[in-house]
mmCIF file with all atom_site columns, C-alpha atoms in Angstrom:
data_model
loop_
_atom_site.group_PDB
_atom_site.id
_atom_site.type_symbol
_atom_site.label_atom_id
_atom_site.label_alt_id
_atom_site.label_comp_id
_atom_site.label_asym_id
_atom_site.label_entity_id
_atom_site.label_seq_id
_atom_site.pdbx_PDB_ins_code
_atom_site.Cartn_x
_atom_site.Cartn_y
_atom_site.Cartn_z
_atom_site.occupancy
_atom_site.B_iso_or_equiv
_atom_site.pdbx_formal_charge
_atom_site.auth_seq_id
_atom_site.auth_comp_id
_atom_site.auth_asym_id
_atom_site.auth_atom_id
_atom_site.pdbx_PDB_model_num
ATOM 1   C CA . MET A 1 1   ? -35.023 15.999 -3.388  1.00 42.00 ? 1   MET A CA 1
ATOM 2   C CA . HIS A 1 2   ? -35.896 14.875 -6.916  1.00 48.00 ? 2   HIS A CA 1
ATOM 3   C CA . ALA A 1 3   ? -33.478 17.261 -8.613  1.00 53.00 ? 3   ALA A CA 1
ATOM 4   C CA . LYS A 1 4   ? -31.195 15.948 -11.295 1.00 62.00 ? 4   LYS A CA 1
ATOM 5   C CA . ALA A 1 5   ? -28.271 17.254 -13.286 1.00 63.00 ? 5   ALA A CA 1
ATOM 6   C CA . VAL A 1 6   ? -28.936 19.351 -16.366 1.00 70.00 ? 6   VAL A CA 1
ATOM 7   C CA . MET A 1 7   ? -28.587 17.440 -19.628 1.00 85.00 ? 7   MET A CA 1
ATOM 8   C CA . GLU A 1 8   ? -27.274 19.285 -22.664 1.00 87.00 ? 8   GLU A CA 1
ATOM 9   C CA . GLU A 1 9   ? -30.652 19.131 -24.450 1.00 88.00 ? 9   GLU A CA 1
ATOM 10  C CA . GLN A 1 10  ? -32.409 20.649 -21.431 1.00 89.00 ? 10  GLN A CA 1
ATOM 11  C CA . TRP A 1 11  ? -29.757 23.354 -21.132 1.00 90.00 ? 11  TRP A CA 1
ATOM 12  C CA . ARG A 1 12  ? -30.262 24.323 -24.799 1.00 89.00 ? 12  ARG A CA 1
ATOM 13  C CA . ALA A 1 13  ? -34.035 24.462 -24.218 1.00 89.00 ? 13  ALA A CA 1
ATOM 14  C CA . ILE A 1 14  ? -33.480 26.826 -21.256 1.00 89.00 ? 14  ILE A CA 1
ATOM 15  C CA . LEU A 1 15  ? -31.067 29.050 -23.201 1.00 89.00 ? 15  LEU A CA 1
ATOM 16  C CA . ASN A 1 16  ? -33.428 29.199 -26.207 1.00 88.00 ? 16  ASN A CA 1
ATOM 17  C CA . ASN A 1 17  ? -36.616 29.665 -24.111 1.00 85.00 ? 17  ASN A CA 1
ATOM 18  C CA . ASP A 1 18  ? -38.000 26.685 -25.993 1.00 84.00 ? 18  ASP A CA 1
ATOM 19  C CA . ALA A 1 19  ? -41.749 26.341 -25.296 1.00 83.00 ? 19  ALA A CA 1
ATOM 20  C CA . ALA A 1 20  ? -41.726 22.856 -26.846 1.00 84.00 ? 20  ALA A CA 1
ATOM 21  C CA . TYR A 1 21  ? -40.155 21.605 -23.592 1.00 85.00 ? 21  TYR A CA 1
ATOM 22  C CA . ASP A 1 22  ? -42.762 23.195 -21.309 1.00 85.00 ? 22  ASP A CA 1
ATOM 23  C CA . GLY A 1 23  ? -44.425 20.445 -19.288 1.00 82.00 ? 23  GLY A CA 1
ATOM 24  C CA . GLN A 1 24  ? -41.517 18.037 -19.893 1.00 87.00 ? 24  GLN A CA 1
ATOM 25  C CA . PHE A 1 25  ? -39.369 19.523 -17.136 1.00 91.00 ? 25  PHE A CA 1
ATOM 26  C CA . PHE A 1 26  ? -38.938 22.569 -14.879 1.00 91.00 ? 26  PHE A CA 1
ATOM 27  C CA . TYR A 1 27  ? -35.674 24.197 -13.921 1.00 91.00 ? 27  TYR A CA 1
ATOM 28  C CA . ALA A 1 28  ? -34.869 25.663 -10.527 1.00 91.00 ? 28  ALA A CA 1
ATOM 29  C CA . VAL A 1 29  ? -32.084 28.090 -9.671  1.00 90.00 ? 29  VAL A CA 1
ATOM 30  C CA . LYS A 1 30  ? -30.272 27.437 -6.380  1.00 89.00 ? 30  LYS A CA 1
ATOM 31  C CA . THR A 1 31  ? -29.184 31.049 -5.881  1.00 85.00 ? 31  THR A CA 1
ATOM 32  C CA . THR A 1 32  ? -32.644 32.627 -6.218  1.00 84.00 ? 32  THR A CA 1
ATOM 33  C CA . ARG A 1 33  ? -34.696 29.626 -4.953  1.00 86.00 ? 33  ARG A CA 1
ATOM 34  C CA . ILE A 1 34  ? -37.076 30.194 -7.913  1.00 88.00 ? 34  ILE A CA 1
ATOM 35  C CA . PHE A 1 35  ? -38.189 27.660 -10.517 1.00 89.00 ? 35  PHE A CA 1
ATOM 36  C CA . CYS A 1 36  ? -39.326 28.240 -14.094 1.00 88.00 ? 36  CYS A CA 1
ATOM 37  C CA . ARG A 1 37  ? -40.631 26.693 -17.285 1.00 87.00 ? 37  ARG A CA 1
ATOM 38  C CA . PRO A 1 38  ? -38.027 26.151 -20.039 1.00 89.00 ? 38  PRO A CA 1
ATOM 39  C CA . SER A 1 39  ? -39.739 28.921 -22.069 1.00 86.00 ? 39  SER A CA 1
ATOM 40  C CA . CYS A 1 40  ? -39.265 31.563 -19.336 1.00 86.00 ? 40  CYS A CA 1
ATOM 41  C CA . LYS A 1 41  ? -37.867 34.814 -20.743 1.00 80.00 ? 41  LYS A CA 1
ATOM 42  C CA . SER A 1 42  ? -35.850 35.566 -17.602 1.00 80.00 ? 42  SER A CA 1
ATOM 43  C CA . LYS A 1 43  ? -32.094 35.940 -17.935 1.00 80.00 ? 43  LYS A CA 1
ATOM 44  C CA . PRO A 1 44  ? -30.525 32.463 -18.156 1.00 82.00 ? 44  PRO A CA 1
ATOM 45  C CA . PRO A 1 45  ? -28.886 31.370 -14.897 1.00 85.00 ? 45  PRO A CA 1
ATOM 46  C CA . LYS A 1 46  ? -25.432 29.840 -14.594 1.00 88.00 ? 46  LYS A CA 1
ATOM 47  C CA . LYS A 1 47  ? -25.628 26.172 -15.504 1.00 88.00 ? 47  LYS A CA 1
ATOM 48  C CA . GLU A 1 48  ? -24.013 25.078 -12.233 1.00 90.00 ? 48  GLU A CA 1
ATOM 49  C CA . HIS A 1 49  ? -26.862 26.728 -10.280 1.00 89.00 ? 49  HIS A CA 1
ATOM 50  C CA . VAL A 1 50  ? -29.634 24.832 -12.106 1.00 90.00 ? 50  VAL A CA 1
ATOM 51  C CA . HIS A 1 51  ? -31.579 21.784 -10.894 1.00 90.00 ? 51  HIS A CA 1
ATOM 52  C CA . ILE A 1 52  ? -34.062 19.945 -13.106 1.00 91.00 ? 52  ILE A CA 1
ATOM 53  C CA . PHE A 1 53  ? -37.431 18.671 -11.864 1.00 91.00 ? 53  PHE A CA 1
ATOM 54  C CA . HIS A 1 54  ? -40.035 16.572 -13.710 1.00 88.00 ? 54  HIS A CA 1
ATOM 55  C CA . THR A 1 55  ? -42.968 18.349 -12.068 1.00 87.00 ? 55  THR A CA 1
ATOM 56  C CA . ALA A 1 56  ? -43.739 21.697 -10.484 1.00 86.00 ? 56  ALA A CA 1
ATOM 57  C CA . GLU A 1 57  ? -44.798 19.861 -7.319  1.00 87.00 ? 57  GLU A CA 1
ATOM 58  C CA . GLN A 1 58  ? -41.313 18.377 -6.971  1.00 89.00 ? 58  GLN A CA 1
ATOM 59  C CA . ALA A 1 59  ? -39.745 21.833 -7.209  1.00 89.00 ? 59  ALA A CA 1
ATOM 60  C CA . LEU A 1 60  ? -42.223 23.242 -4.693  1.00 87.00 ? 60  LEU A CA 1
ATOM 61  C CA . SER A 1 61  ? -41.638 20.403 -2.246  1.00 88.00 ? 61  SER A CA 1
ATOM 62  C CA . ALA A 1 62  ? -37.874 20.976 -2.565  1.00 90.00 ? 62  ALA A CA 1
ATOM 63  C CA . GLY A 1 63  ? -38.425 24.523 -1.307  1.00 88.00 ? 63  GLY A CA 1
ATOM 64  C CA . PHE A 1 64  ? -38.341 26.479 -4.572  1.00 89.00 ? 64  PHE A CA 1
ATOM 65  C CA . ARG A 1 65  ? -40.826 29.277 -5.295  1.00 85.00 ? 65  ARG A CA 1
ATOM 66  C CA . THR A 1 66  ? -42.673 29.903 -8.532  1.00 85.00 ? 66  THR A CA 1
ATOM 67  C CA . CYS A 1 67  ? -41.380 32.459 -11.010 1.00 84.00 ? 67  CYS A CA 1
ATOM 68  C CA . LYS A 1 68  ? -43.496 35.627 -11.226 1.00 78.00 ? 68  LYS A CA 1
ATOM 69  C CA . ARG A 1 69  ? -42.858 35.853 -14.955 1.00 78.00 ? 69  ARG A CA 1
ATOM 70  C CA . CYS A 1 70  ? -43.684 32.362 -16.289 1.00 81.00 ? 70  CYS A CA 1
ATOM 71  C CA . LYS A 1 71  ? -45.887 31.053 -13.418 1.00 78.00 ? 71  LYS A CA 1
ATOM 72  C CA . PRO A 1 72  ? -44.726 27.416 -13.757 1.00 80.00 ? 72  PRO A CA 1
ATOM 73  C CA . SER A 1 73  ? -47.161 25.944 -11.245 1.00 75.00 ? 73  SER A CA 1
ATOM 74  C CA . GLY A 1 74  ? -50.102 27.858 -12.645 1.00 69.00 ? 74  GLY A CA 1
ATOM 75  C CA . THR A 1 75  ? -50.331 29.934 -9.474  1.00 61.00 ? 75  THR A CA 1
ATOM 76  C CA . ARG A 1 76  ? -48.771 33.242 -8.603  1.00 63.00 ? 76  ARG A CA 1
ATOM 77  C CA . MET A 1 77  ? -46.487 33.838 -5.660  1.00 66.00 ? 77  MET A CA 1
ATOM 78  C CA . PRO A 1 78  ? -48.278 36.264 -3.303  1.00 74.00 ? 78  PRO A CA 1
ATOM 79  C CA . ASP A 1 79  ? -47.079 39.848 -3.841  1.00 81.00 ? 79  ASP A CA 1
ATOM 80  C CA . GLU A 1 80  ? -46.059 40.276 -0.197  1.00 84.00 ? 80  GLU A CA 1
ATOM 81  C CA . GLU A 1 81  ? -43.893 37.143 -0.317  1.00 81.00 ? 81  GLU A CA 1
ATOM 82  C CA . TRP A 1 82  ? -42.306 38.254 -3.605  1.00 81.00 ? 82  TRP A CA 1
ATOM 83  C CA . ILE A 1 83  ? -41.490 41.703 -2.221  1.00 89.00 ? 83  ILE A CA 1
ATOM 84  C CA . GLN A 1 84  ? -40.128 40.123 0.980   1.00 87.00 ? 84  GLN A CA 1
ATOM 85  C CA . LEU A 1 85  ? -37.620 38.163 -1.126  1.00 85.00 ? 85  LEU A CA 1
ATOM 86  C CA . ILE A 1 86  ? -36.583 41.305 -3.004  1.00 91.00 ? 86  ILE A CA 1
ATOM 87  C CA . THR A 1 87  ? -36.283 43.270 0.248   1.00 93.00 ? 87  THR A CA 1
ATOM 88  C CA . GLN A 1 88  ? -34.036 40.550 1.701   1.00 91.00 ? 88  GLN A CA 1
ATOM 89  C CA . PHE A 1 89  ? -31.900 40.652 -1.443  1.00 92.00 ? 89  PHE A CA 1
ATOM 90  C CA . ILE A 1 90  ? -31.529 44.450 -1.120  1.00 95.00 ? 90  ILE A CA 1
ATOM 91  C CA . ASP A 1 91  ? -30.691 44.144 2.596   1.00 95.00 ? 91  ASP A CA 1
ATOM 92  C CA . ASN A 1 92  ? -27.871 41.731 1.722   1.00 93.00 ? 92  ASN A CA 1
ATOM 93  C CA . HIS A 1 93  ? -26.612 43.534 -1.407  1.00 93.00 ? 93  HIS A CA 1
ATOM 94  C CA . TYR A 1 94  ? -27.299 47.263 -0.820  1.00 93.00 ? 94  TYR A CA 1
ATOM 95  C CA . MET A 1 95  ? -23.583 48.052 -1.233  1.00 94.00 ? 95  MET A CA 1
ATOM 96  C CA . GLU A 1 96  ? -23.585 46.721 -4.813  1.00 93.00 ? 96  GLU A CA 1
ATOM 97  C CA . PRO A 1 97  ? -24.764 48.632 -7.884  1.00 92.00 ? 97  PRO A CA 1
ATOM 98  C CA . LEU A 1 98  ? -28.521 47.938 -7.827  1.00 92.00 ? 98  LEU A CA 1
ATOM 99  C CA . THR A 1 99  ? -30.984 49.161 -10.417 1.00 92.00 ? 99  THR A CA 1
ATOM 100 C CA . LEU A 1 100 ? -34.663 48.515 -10.917 1.00 92.00 ? 100 LEU A CA 1
ATOM 101 C CA . GLY A 1 101 ? -33.749 46.476 -14.000 1.00 89.00 ? 101 GLY A CA 1
ATOM 102 C CA . LYS A 1 102 ? -31.323 44.274 -12.063 1.00 89.00 ? 102 LYS A CA 1
ATOM 103 C CA . LEU A 1 103 ? -33.840 43.698 -9.262  1.00 91.00 ? 103 LEU A CA 1
ATOM 104 C CA . ALA A 1 104 ? -36.518 42.786 -11.810 1.00 86.00 ? 104 ALA A CA 1
ATOM 105 C CA . GLU A 1 105 ? -34.119 40.411 -13.537 1.00 81.00 ? 105 GLU A CA 1
ATOM 106 C CA . ILE A 1 106 ? -33.135 38.513 -10.389 1.00 80.00 ? 106 ILE A CA 1
ATOM 107 C CA . SER A 1 107 ? -36.724 38.351 -9.173  1.00 80.00 ? 107 SER A CA 1
ATOM 108 C CA . HIS A 1 108 ? -38.147 37.224 -12.529 1.00 75.00 ? 108 HIS A CA 1
ATOM 109 C CA . GLY A 1 109 ? -40.512 40.148 -12.960 1.00 77.00 ? 109 GLY A CA 1
ATOM 110 C CA . SER A 1 110 ? -40.769 43.231 -15.134 1.00 83.00 ? 110 SER A CA 1
ATOM 111 C CA . PRO A 1 111 ? -39.322 46.543 -13.868 1.00 89.00 ? 111 PRO A CA 1
ATOM 112 C CA . TYR A 1 112 ? -42.724 48.256 -14.132 1.00 90.00 ? 112 TYR A CA 1
ATOM 113 C CA . HIS A 1 113 ? -44.548 45.515 -12.197 1.00 86.00 ? 113 HIS A CA 1
ATOM 114 C CA . LEU A 1 114 ? -41.811 45.306 -9.555  1.00 90.00 ? 114 LEU A CA 1
ATOM 115 C CA . HIS A 1 115 ? -41.830 49.092 -9.033  1.00 94.00 ? 115 HIS A CA 1
ATOM 116 C CA . ARG A 1 116 ? -45.621 49.200 -8.705  1.00 92.00 ? 116 ARG A CA 1
ATOM 117 C CA . ILE A 1 117 ? -45.956 46.208 -6.353  1.00 90.00 ? 117 ILE A CA 1
ATOM 118 C CA . PHE A 1 118 ? -42.931 47.165 -4.233  1.00 93.00 ? 118 PHE A CA 1
ATOM 119 C CA . LYS A 1 119 ? -44.363 50.673 -3.678  1.00 94.00 ? 119 LYS A CA 1
ATOM 120 C CA . ARG A 1 120 ? -47.771 49.234 -2.783  1.00 92.00 ? 120 ARG A CA 1
ATOM 121 C CA . VAL A 1 121 ? -46.323 46.722 -0.290  1.00 92.00 ? 121 VAL A CA 1
ATOM 122 C CA . GLN A 1 122 ? -43.448 48.784 1.205   1.00 93.00 ? 122 GLN A CA 1
ATOM 123 C CA . SER A 1 123 ? -44.852 52.333 0.728   1.00 95.00 ? 123 SER A CA 1
ATOM 124 C CA . VAL A 1 124 ? -41.582 53.367 -0.968  1.00 95.00 ? 124 VAL A CA 1
ATOM 125 C CA . THR A 1 125 ? -40.064 52.576 -4.347  1.00 95.00 ? 125 THR A CA 1
ATOM 126 C CA . PRO A 1 126 ? -37.255 50.000 -4.599  1.00 96.00 ? 126 PRO A CA 1
ATOM 127 C CA . ILE A 1 127 ? -34.712 52.769 -5.249  1.00 94.00 ? 127 ILE A CA 1
ATOM 128 C CA . GLU A 1 128 ? -35.930 54.752 -2.212  1.00 95.00 ? 128 GLU A CA 1
ATOM 129 C CA . TYR A 1 129 ? -35.645 51.583 -0.105  1.00 96.00 ? 129 TYR A CA 1
ATOM 130 C CA . ILE A 1 130 ? -32.064 51.019 -1.318  1.00 96.00 ? 130 ILE A CA 1
ATOM 131 C CA . GLN A 1 131 ? -31.157 54.622 -0.408  1.00 95.00 ? 131 GLN A CA 1
ATOM 132 C CA . GLN A 1 132 ? -32.776 54.273 3.037   1.00 95.00 ? 132 GLN A CA 1
ATOM 133 C CA . ARG A 1 133 ? -30.840 51.076 3.686   1.00 96.00 ? 133 ARG A CA 1
ATOM 134 C CA . ARG A 1 134 ? -27.578 52.710 2.593   1.00 96.00 ? 134 ARG A CA 1
ATOM 135 C CA . ILE A 1 135 ? -28.136 55.790 4.766   1.00 96.00 ? 135 ILE A CA 1
ATOM 136 C CA . GLU A 1 136 ? -28.979 53.664 7.836   1.00 96.00 ? 136 GLU A CA 1
ATOM 137 C CA . LYS A 1 137 ? -25.750 51.682 7.372   1.00 97.00 ? 137 LYS A CA 1
ATOM 138 C CA . ALA A 1 138 ? -23.772 54.908 6.819   1.00 96.00 ? 138 ALA A CA 1
ATOM 139 C CA . LYS A 1 139 ? -25.123 56.290 10.109  1.00 96.00 ? 139 LYS A CA 1
ATOM 140 C CA . GLU A 1 140 ? -23.932 53.160 11.929  1.00 95.00 ? 140 GLU A CA 1
ATOM 141 C CA . LEU A 1 141 ? -20.489 53.327 10.321  1.00 96.00 ? 141 LEU A CA 1
ATOM 142 C CA . LEU A 1 142 ? -20.079 57.040 11.039  1.00 95.00 ? 142 LEU A CA 1
ATOM 143 C CA . ILE A 1 143 ? -20.829 56.551 14.741  1.00 94.00 ? 143 ILE A CA 1
ATOM 144 C CA . GLN A 1 144 ? -19.104 53.203 15.301  1.00 93.00 ? 144 GLN A CA 1
ATOM 145 C CA . THR A 1 145 ? -15.928 53.655 13.216  1.00 93.00 ? 145 THR A CA 1
ATOM 146 C CA . ASP A 1 146 ? -13.306 56.295 12.454  1.00 93.00 ? 146 ASP A CA 1
ATOM 147 C CA . LYS A 1 147 ? -13.421 55.633 8.705   1.00 94.00 ? 147 LYS A CA 1
ATOM 148 C CA . PHE A 1 148 ? -13.228 58.647 6.426   1.00 95.00 ? 148 PHE A CA 1
ATOM 149 C CA . VAL A 1 149 ? -16.496 59.873 4.881   1.00 95.00 ? 149 VAL A CA 1
ATOM 150 C CA . THR A 1 150 ? -15.209 58.723 1.476   1.00 95.00 ? 150 THR A CA 1
ATOM 151 C CA . GLU A 1 151 ? -14.628 55.195 2.823   1.00 96.00 ? 151 GLU A CA 1
ATOM 152 C CA . VAL A 1 152 ? -18.073 55.071 4.412   1.00 96.00 ? 152 VAL A CA 1
ATOM 153 C CA . GLY A 1 153 ? -19.639 56.116 1.088   1.00 95.00 ? 153 GLY A CA 1
ATOM 154 C CA . GLN A 1 154 ? -17.756 53.394 -0.746  1.00 95.00 ? 154 GLN A CA 1
ATOM 155 C CA . MET A 1 155 ? -18.727 50.763 1.848   1.00 96.00 ? 155 MET A CA 1
ATOM 156 C CA . ILE A 1 156 ? -22.427 51.479 1.334   1.00 96.00 ? 156 ILE A CA 1
ATOM 157 C CA . GLY A 1 157 ? -22.233 51.540 -2.474  1.00 94.00 ? 157 GLY A CA 1
ATOM 158 C CA . LEU A 1 158 ? -22.077 55.307 -3.061  1.00 94.00 ? 158 LEU A CA 1
ATOM 159 C CA . HIS A 1 159 ? -18.616 55.770 -4.587  1.00 94.00 ? 159 HIS A CA 1
ATOM 160 C CA . ASN A 1 160 ? -19.104 59.407 -5.614  1.00 95.00 ? 160 ASN A CA 1
ATOM 161 C CA . THR A 1 161 ? -18.339 61.285 -2.382  1.00 95.00 ? 161 THR A CA 1
ATOM 162 C CA . PRO A 1 162 ? -20.154 64.556 -3.239  1.00 96.00 ? 162 PRO A CA 1
ATOM 163 C CA . TYR A 1 163 ? -23.242 62.541 -4.223  1.00 95.00 ? 163 TYR A CA 1
ATOM 164 C CA . PHE A 1 164 ? -23.025 60.527 -0.978  1.00 95.00 ? 164 PHE A CA 1
ATOM 165 C CA . ILE A 1 165 ? -22.808 63.743 1.073   1.00 96.00 ? 165 ILE A CA 1
ATOM 166 C CA . THR A 1 166 ? -25.771 65.253 -0.817  1.00 95.00 ? 166 THR A CA 1
ATOM 167 C CA . ILE A 1 167 ? -27.955 62.149 -0.354  1.00 95.00 ? 167 ILE A CA 1
ATOM 168 C CA . PHE A 1 168 ? -26.942 61.826 3.292   1.00 96.00 ? 168 PHE A CA 1
ATOM 169 C CA . LYS A 1 169 ? -27.760 65.483 4.034   1.00 95.00 ? 169 LYS A CA 1
ATOM 170 C CA . LYS A 1 170 ? -31.076 65.239 2.180   1.00 94.00 ? 170 LYS A CA 1
ATOM 171 C CA . ASN A 1 171 ? -32.073 62.272 4.366   1.00 93.00 ? 171 ASN A CA 1
ATOM 172 C CA . THR A 1 172 ? -30.687 63.381 7.741   1.00 94.00 ? 172 THR A CA 1
ATOM 173 C CA . GLY A 1 173 ? -30.427 67.175 7.573   1.00 95.00 ? 173 GLY A CA 1
ATOM 174 C CA . HIS A 1 174 ? -26.669 66.938 8.266   1.00 95.00 ? 174 HIS A CA 1
ATOM 175 C CA . THR A 1 175 ? -23.524 66.190 6.320   1.00 95.00 ? 175 THR A CA 1
ATOM 176 C CA . PRO A 1 176 ? -21.861 62.897 7.300   1.00 96.00 ? 176 PRO A CA 1
ATOM 177 C CA . ALA A 1 177 ? -19.154 64.779 9.241   1.00 94.00 ? 177 ALA A CA 1
ATOM 178 C CA . GLU A 1 178 ? -21.754 66.872 11.099  1.00 94.00 ? 178 GLU A CA 1
ATOM 179 C CA . TYR A 1 179 ? -23.784 63.755 11.857  1.00 95.00 ? 179 TYR A CA 1
ATOM 180 C CA . ARG A 1 180 ? -20.718 61.968 13.265  1.00 94.00 ? 180 ARG A CA 1
ATOM 181 C CA . GLN A 1 181 ? -19.705 64.960 15.384  1.00 91.00 ? 181 GLN A CA 1
ATOM 182 C CA . ARG A 1 182 ? -23.222 65.577 16.676  1.00 90.00 ? 182 ARG A CA 1
ATOM 183 C CA . ASN A 1 183 ? -23.854 61.937 17.624  1.00 87.00 ? 183 ASN A CA 1
ATOM 184 C CA . ARG A 1 184 ? -20.462 61.407 19.208  1.00 78.00 ? 184 ARG A CA 1
ATOM 185 C CA . SER A 1 185 ? -20.959 64.593 21.260  1.00 70.00 ? 185 SER A CA 1
ATOM 186 C CA . ASN A 1 186 ? -24.322 63.264 22.455  1.00 64.00 ? 186 ASN A CA 1
ATOM 187 C CA . ASP A 1 187 ? -22.711 59.944 23.419  1.00 57.00 ? 187 ASP A CA 1
ATOM 188 C CA . GLU A 1 188 ? -19.944 61.720 25.356  1.00 54.00 ? 188 GLU A CA 1
ATOM 189 C CA . GLU A 1 189 ? -22.478 63.944 27.180  1.00 54.00 ? 189 GLU A CA 1
ATOM 190 C CA . ALA A 1 190 ? -24.554 60.884 28.106  1.00 51.00 ? 190 ALA A CA 1
ATOM 191 C CA . LEU A 1 191 ? -21.461 59.156 29.510  1.00 49.00 ? 191 LEU A CA 1
ATOM 192 C CA . SER A 1 192 ? -20.435 62.213 31.534  1.00 49.00 ? 192 SER A CA 1
ATOM 193 C CA . ASP A 1 193 ? -23.952 62.445 33.025  1.00 52.00 ? 193 ASP A CA 1
ATOM 194 C CA . GLU A 1 194 ? -23.740 58.904 34.408  1.00 51.00 ? 194 GLU A CA 1
#
């Protein structure tokens, strides 16, 4: 890997989105696996997560992907690949407070563009996908654990219990308690039939 430590001058260029440094170096962020031009308007990363490359090709060969916002290699990341990365992020962080703005920020895109492309690729909006993921996990927890409904809501990122119950019922047709009872009854009947 041709990455090198960030010098103070380069760090200032990144923080100031200084276009004068474009072409002199590229910076890559370990946590997102995305690389940018110094002038990129994306939220500045933590300094300890940054690697510096002399060329876009070096960053690409090190496994980093191009930023959707500043297009450092002159080419765009395919929409499907970009949405796949965002979907993976949601799958791993659904229990955290996620907004369209936060997803756009971490994926180096605009909220409008992200919303539009995500809906085209996944057939649901990012927020609908987050809710689906949360409800699927809640279903698992309700069947596989004895945790209280409030605890299950908190574990999936819905800390307001009445809101969790409302969203759950809207998606499943049952309250969380009804869902647990109904599915445990079905499991017990299946076992007694064997």
